[in-house]
Amino acid sequence: MKAPRFLPLKTYREYPIEKMAERAAGFYAEIKRRRTVRDFSDRPVPLEVIENCLRAAGTAPSGANLQPWHFVVVTDPEVKRRIREAAEEEERQFYSERAPQEWLDVLAPLGTDEHKPFLEAAPHLIAIFSQSYGVLPDGSHMKHYYATESTGIATGILITAIHHAGLVSLTHTPSPMGFLNELLGRPANERPFLLLVVGYPEDNAVVPDISRKTLEEFVTFK
Ligand code: IYR
């Protein structure tokens, strides 16, 4: 067992209460502009930007700091084409057979269907995998804790970083997503978590007319 080692907390910054309130309000004003976008432009995005957004994601807290995630950035048009083909095949079955009416009913306001042109149009797709267990150099397995939650938190930071950079994203979950392991050569301990589509919006991009719950609707203070 490894003994704990501690260092002084040097990165923390305290703000005066007024400044704190201003920052909290300012961040909310910024993040509430984020919209999930499905109309992507094919304008290229420098990989350096994506790399820094991913560095931000990699700072996420995780169960026992095991950082149980892996991100595959797909820019190659041929790989994007294959992903689109496989995703649309799954979605065709989803919309025409697998999805119960109740699910189709809640999806209706979003106007989604089996056509996923953004998987080829957008400059980058980020396939996010959650490592349900780790594999040590000798091939033995290592238990991971809260892998799904940890990957979800990292993904939230990634989405925030992408928005902060002035880009848009789409959280896409073709179901099932097993084809991603095969197409991207990822091992059996990695479960596809989400396909994040990243880029600029199309010039005349539209978004569904939907609303968010108010604070009172989703928070209780005791
Ligand atoms: N995976 C399908 C269906 C879908 C499901 C949910 I939950 C959404 O929020 C949106 C879509 C698709 O991508 O079309």
Short mmCIF file of C-alpha atoms and ligand atoms in Angstrom, two decimals:
data_model
loop_
_atom_site.label_atom_id
_atom_site.label_comp_id
_atom_site.label_asym_id
_atom_site.label_seq_id
_atom_site.Cartn_x
_atom_site.Cartn_y
_atom_site.Cartn_z
CA MET A 1 0.00 0.00 0.00
CA LYS A 2 1.14 3.52 -0.81
CA ALA A 3 1.40 6.05 2.03
CA PRO A 4 -0.40 9.35 1.35
CA ARG A 5 1.69 12.37 0.40
CA PHE A 6 0.37 15.89 0.82
CA LEU A 7 1.33 19.26 -0.67
CA PRO A 8 0.17 22.75 0.24
CA LEU A 9 -2.98 23.83 -1.65
CA LYS A 10 -1.43 26.52 -3.81
CA THR A 11 -3.94 26.83 -6.65
CA TYR A 12 -6.98 27.94 -4.60
CA ARG A 13 -8.16 31.54 -5.04
CA GLU A 14 -10.61 33.24 -2.70
CA TYR A 15 -12.66 36.19 -4.02
CA PRO A 16 -14.36 38.87 -1.95
CA ILE A 17 -18.08 38.04 -1.57
CA GLU A 18 -19.15 40.66 -4.10
CA LYS A 19 -16.69 39.45 -6.68
CA MET A 20 -17.74 35.85 -5.93
CA ALA A 21 -21.38 36.71 -6.59
CA GLU A 22 -20.43 38.53 -9.79
CA ARG A 23 -18.38 35.56 -11.00
CA ALA A 24 -21.17 33.07 -10.22
CA ALA A 25 -23.72 35.22 -12.07
CA GLY A 26 -21.29 35.81 -14.93
CA PHE A 27 -20.59 32.12 -15.37
CA TYR A 28 -24.29 31.34 -15.39
CA ALA A 29 -24.88 34.02 -18.04
CA GLU A 30 -22.18 32.43 -20.18
CA ILE A 31 -23.16 28.79 -19.77
CA LYS A 32 -26.87 29.39 -20.28
CA ARG A 33 -26.04 30.41 -23.87
CA ARG A 34 -24.92 26.85 -24.54
CA ARG A 35 -27.23 24.95 -26.83
CA THR A 36 -26.97 21.47 -28.19
CA VAL A 37 -26.59 21.93 -31.92
CA ARG A 38 -27.33 19.49 -34.75
CA ASP A 39 -26.60 21.75 -37.74
CA PHE A 40 -22.82 21.63 -38.07
CA SER A 41 -20.60 23.55 -40.48
CA ASP A 42 -17.65 21.70 -42.00
CA ARG A 43 -15.33 24.57 -41.07
CA PRO A 44 -12.15 23.13 -39.60
CA VAL A 45 -11.28 23.60 -35.93
CA PRO A 46 -7.61 23.58 -34.91
CA LEU A 47 -6.68 20.39 -33.10
CA GLU A 48 -4.85 22.49 -30.52
CA VAL A 49 -8.21 23.84 -29.32
CA ILE A 50 -9.63 20.34 -28.98
CA GLU A 51 -6.50 19.25 -27.14
CA ASN A 52 -6.86 21.99 -24.54
CA CYS A 53 -10.57 21.22 -24.07
CA LEU A 54 -9.56 17.60 -23.49
CA ARG A 55 -6.84 18.68 -21.05
CA ALA A 56 -9.60 20.50 -19.15
CA ALA A 57 -11.74 17.33 -19.18
CA GLY A 58 -8.79 15.36 -17.83
CA THR A 59 -8.77 17.51 -14.67
CA ALA A 60 -12.13 16.02 -13.59
CA PRO A 61 -12.40 14.39 -10.18
CA SER A 62 -12.69 10.62 -10.42
CA GLY A 63 -13.20 7.61 -8.15
CA ALA A 64 -9.88 7.01 -6.32
CA ASN A 65 -8.31 9.31 -8.95
CA LEU A 66 -8.18 6.38 -11.36
CA GLN A 67 -9.27 8.61 -14.27
CA PRO A 68 -11.29 5.81 -15.89
CA TRP A 69 -11.86 7.45 -19.26
CA HIS A 70 -10.48 7.44 -22.77
CA PHE A 71 -11.21 9.93 -25.54
CA VAL A 72 -10.76 9.20 -29.24
CA VAL A 73 -10.68 12.30 -31.46
CA VAL A 74 -11.88 11.39 -34.94
CA THR A 75 -10.97 13.84 -37.72
CA ASP A 76 -10.32 11.39 -40.60
CA PRO A 77 -13.27 11.70 -43.04
CA GLU A 78 -13.21 7.98 -43.81
CA VAL A 79 -13.52 7.02 -40.13
CA LYS A 80 -16.29 9.61 -39.67
CA ARG A 81 -18.08 8.10 -42.66
CA ARG A 82 -17.91 4.63 -41.14
CA ILE A 83 -19.19 5.93 -37.80
CA ARG A 84 -22.08 7.66 -39.55
CA GLU A 85 -22.96 4.52 -41.46
CA ALA A 86 -22.97 2.35 -38.31
CA ALA A 87 -24.82 4.95 -36.21
CA GLU A 88 -27.52 5.49 -38.84
CA GLU A 89 -28.04 1.74 -39.10
CA GLU A 90 -28.66 1.54 -35.33
CA GLU A 91 -30.85 4.62 -35.41
CA ARG A 92 -32.97 3.30 -38.28
CA GLN A 93 -33.82 0.31 -36.14
CA PHE A 94 -34.28 2.49 -33.07
CA TYR A 95 -36.79 4.84 -34.70
CA SER A 96 -38.66 2.21 -36.69
CA GLU A 97 -38.67 -0.78 -34.30
CA ARG A 98 -36.88 -0.61 -30.99
CA ALA A 99 -38.01 2.67 -29.46
CA PRO A 100 -41.20 2.42 -27.41
CA GLN A 101 -43.86 5.02 -28.27
CA GLU A 102 -43.32 6.67 -24.88
CA TRP A 103 -39.66 7.36 -25.81
CA LEU A 104 -40.57 8.61 -29.30
CA ASP A 105 -43.11 10.95 -27.67
CA VAL A 106 -40.52 12.70 -25.49
CA LEU A 107 -38.08 12.92 -28.41
CA ALA A 108 -40.67 14.53 -30.70
CA PRO A 109 -39.97 18.15 -29.58
CA LEU A 110 -36.29 17.69 -30.55
CA GLY A 111 -37.12 16.72 -34.13
CA THR A 112 -34.47 13.98 -34.24
CA ASP A 113 -34.56 11.08 -36.67
CA GLU A 114 -32.22 8.42 -38.07
CA HIS A 115 -30.35 10.84 -40.34
CA LYS A 116 -27.04 11.90 -38.80
CA PRO A 117 -25.26 14.05 -41.42
CA PHE A 118 -23.43 15.93 -38.65
CA LEU A 119 -21.32 12.81 -38.04
CA GLU A 120 -19.58 13.58 -41.35
CA ALA A 121 -19.97 17.35 -41.55
CA ALA A 122 -18.48 18.28 -38.18
CA PRO A 123 -14.68 18.55 -38.16
CA HIS A 124 -14.21 16.41 -35.06
CA LEU A 125 -16.07 13.62 -33.30
CA ILE A 126 -14.89 12.77 -29.81
CA ALA A 127 -15.77 9.21 -28.85
CA ILE A 128 -15.75 8.98 -25.07
CA PHE A 129 -15.15 5.64 -23.41
CA SER A 130 -15.54 4.71 -19.74
CA GLN A 131 -13.10 2.08 -18.50
CA SER A 132 -15.16 -0.27 -16.35
CA TYR A 133 -11.91 -1.82 -15.12
CA GLY A 134 -8.24 -1.14 -15.67
CA VAL A 135 -5.74 -3.46 -17.31
CA LEU A 136 -2.28 -3.57 -15.69
CA PRO A 137 0.91 -4.04 -17.73
CA ASP A 138 0.94 -7.78 -16.79
CA GLY A 139 -2.58 -8.13 -18.21
CA SER A 140 -4.32 -8.48 -14.85
CA HIS A 141 -7.46 -6.49 -14.13
CA MET A 142 -7.83 -3.65 -11.66
CA LYS A 143 -11.16 -2.60 -10.21
CA HIS A 144 -12.41 0.90 -11.08
CA TYR A 145 -14.80 2.83 -8.85
CA TYR A 146 -17.59 5.10 -10.09
CA ALA A 147 -16.30 4.82 -13.66
CA THR A 148 -19.56 6.02 -15.21
CA GLU A 149 -19.97 8.96 -12.84
CA SER A 150 -16.32 9.98 -13.30
CA THR A 151 -16.58 9.85 -17.10
CA GLY A 152 -19.81 11.85 -16.90
CA ILE A 153 -18.11 14.58 -14.88
CA ALA A 154 -15.16 14.70 -17.32
CA THR A 155 -17.62 14.92 -20.20
CA GLY A 156 -19.43 17.81 -18.51
CA ILE A 157 -16.17 19.71 -18.21
CA LEU A 158 -15.37 18.93 -21.85
CA ILE A 159 -18.74 20.26 -23.02
CA THR A 160 -18.20 23.40 -20.91
CA ALA A 161 -14.67 23.91 -22.27
CA ILE A 162 -15.90 23.54 -25.86
CA HIS A 163 -18.61 26.13 -25.25
CA HIS A 164 -16.10 28.44 -23.54
CA ALA A 165 -13.84 28.19 -26.60
CA GLY A 166 -16.67 29.41 -28.85
CA LEU A 167 -17.61 26.10 -30.42
CA VAL A 168 -20.73 23.96 -30.22
CA SER A 169 -21.27 20.32 -29.42
CA LEU A 170 -23.86 17.61 -29.64
CA THR A 171 -24.10 14.77 -27.14
CA HIS A 172 -24.98 11.90 -29.38
CA THR A 173 -25.78 8.42 -28.07
CA PRO A 174 -26.47 5.99 -30.87
CA SER A 175 -27.78 2.95 -29.11
CA PRO A 176 -26.19 0.48 -28.83
CA MET A 177 -22.75 2.01 -29.39
CA GLY A 178 -20.68 -1.17 -29.37
CA PHE A 179 -19.63 -0.51 -32.98
CA LEU A 180 -17.37 2.27 -31.67
CA ASN A 181 -15.03 -0.24 -30.00
CA GLU A 182 -14.68 -2.12 -33.25
CA LEU A 183 -14.27 0.92 -35.53
CA LEU A 184 -11.87 2.70 -33.21
CA GLY A 185 -9.96 -0.35 -31.98
CA ARG A 186 -10.75 0.13 -28.30
CA PRO A 187 -10.35 -2.75 -25.83
CA ALA A 188 -13.05 -4.74 -24.04
CA ASN A 189 -12.63 -2.86 -20.72
CA GLU A 190 -13.81 0.35 -22.40
CA ARG A 191 -17.53 0.96 -22.67
CA PRO A 192 -18.67 3.62 -25.17
CA PHE A 193 -20.13 6.42 -23.08
CA LEU A 194 -20.96 9.15 -25.57
CA LEU A 195 -20.14 10.44 -29.02
CA LEU A 196 -19.51 14.18 -28.79
CA VAL A 197 -19.83 16.04 -32.08
CA VAL A 198 -17.74 19.24 -32.09
CA GLY A 199 -17.40 22.20 -34.44
CA TYR A 200 -18.92 25.47 -35.60
CA PRO A 201 -22.66 25.76 -36.14
CA GLU A 202 -23.91 26.06 -39.70
CA ASP A 203 -24.70 29.67 -40.72
CA ASN A 204 -28.44 29.16 -40.44
CA ALA A 205 -28.39 26.64 -37.61
CA VAL A 206 -31.65 26.21 -35.74
CA VAL A 207 -32.31 24.71 -32.32
CA PRO A 208 -35.51 23.28 -30.90
CA ASP A 209 -37.80 25.68 -29.04
CA ILE A 210 -37.51 24.03 -25.64
CA SER A 211 -37.10 25.38 -22.15
CA ARG A 212 -35.13 24.64 -19.01
CA LYS A 213 -36.54 24.03 -15.57
CA THR A 214 -36.35 26.99 -13.21
CA LEU A 215 -34.24 26.79 -10.06
CA GLU A 216 -37.37 26.34 -7.95
CA GLU A 217 -38.37 23.37 -10.06
CA PHE A 218 -35.13 21.45 -9.66
CA VAL A 219 -33.61 22.59 -6.34
CA THR A 220 -34.75 22.22 -2.75
CA PHE A 221 -33.19 24.25 0.04
CA LYS A 222 -33.48 22.87 3.57
N1 IYR B 1 -30.11 8.06 -30.09
C1 IYR B 1 -31.19 8.59 -30.89
C2 IYR B 1 -32.38 8.96 -30.06
C3 IYR B 1 -32.21 10.03 -29.06
C4 IYR B 1 -32.32 9.73 -27.73
C5 IYR B 1 -32.27 10.69 -26.76
I1 IYR B 1 -32.58 10.18 -24.84
C6 IYR B 1 -32.06 12.05 -27.14
O1 IYR B 1 -31.99 13.04 -26.17
C7 IYR B 1 -31.94 12.37 -28.47
C8 IYR B 1 -32.01 11.35 -29.43
C9 IYR B 1 -30.70 9.77 -31.74
O2 IYR B 1 -29.58 10.23 -31.54
O3 IYR B 1 -31.43 10.22 -32.61
#
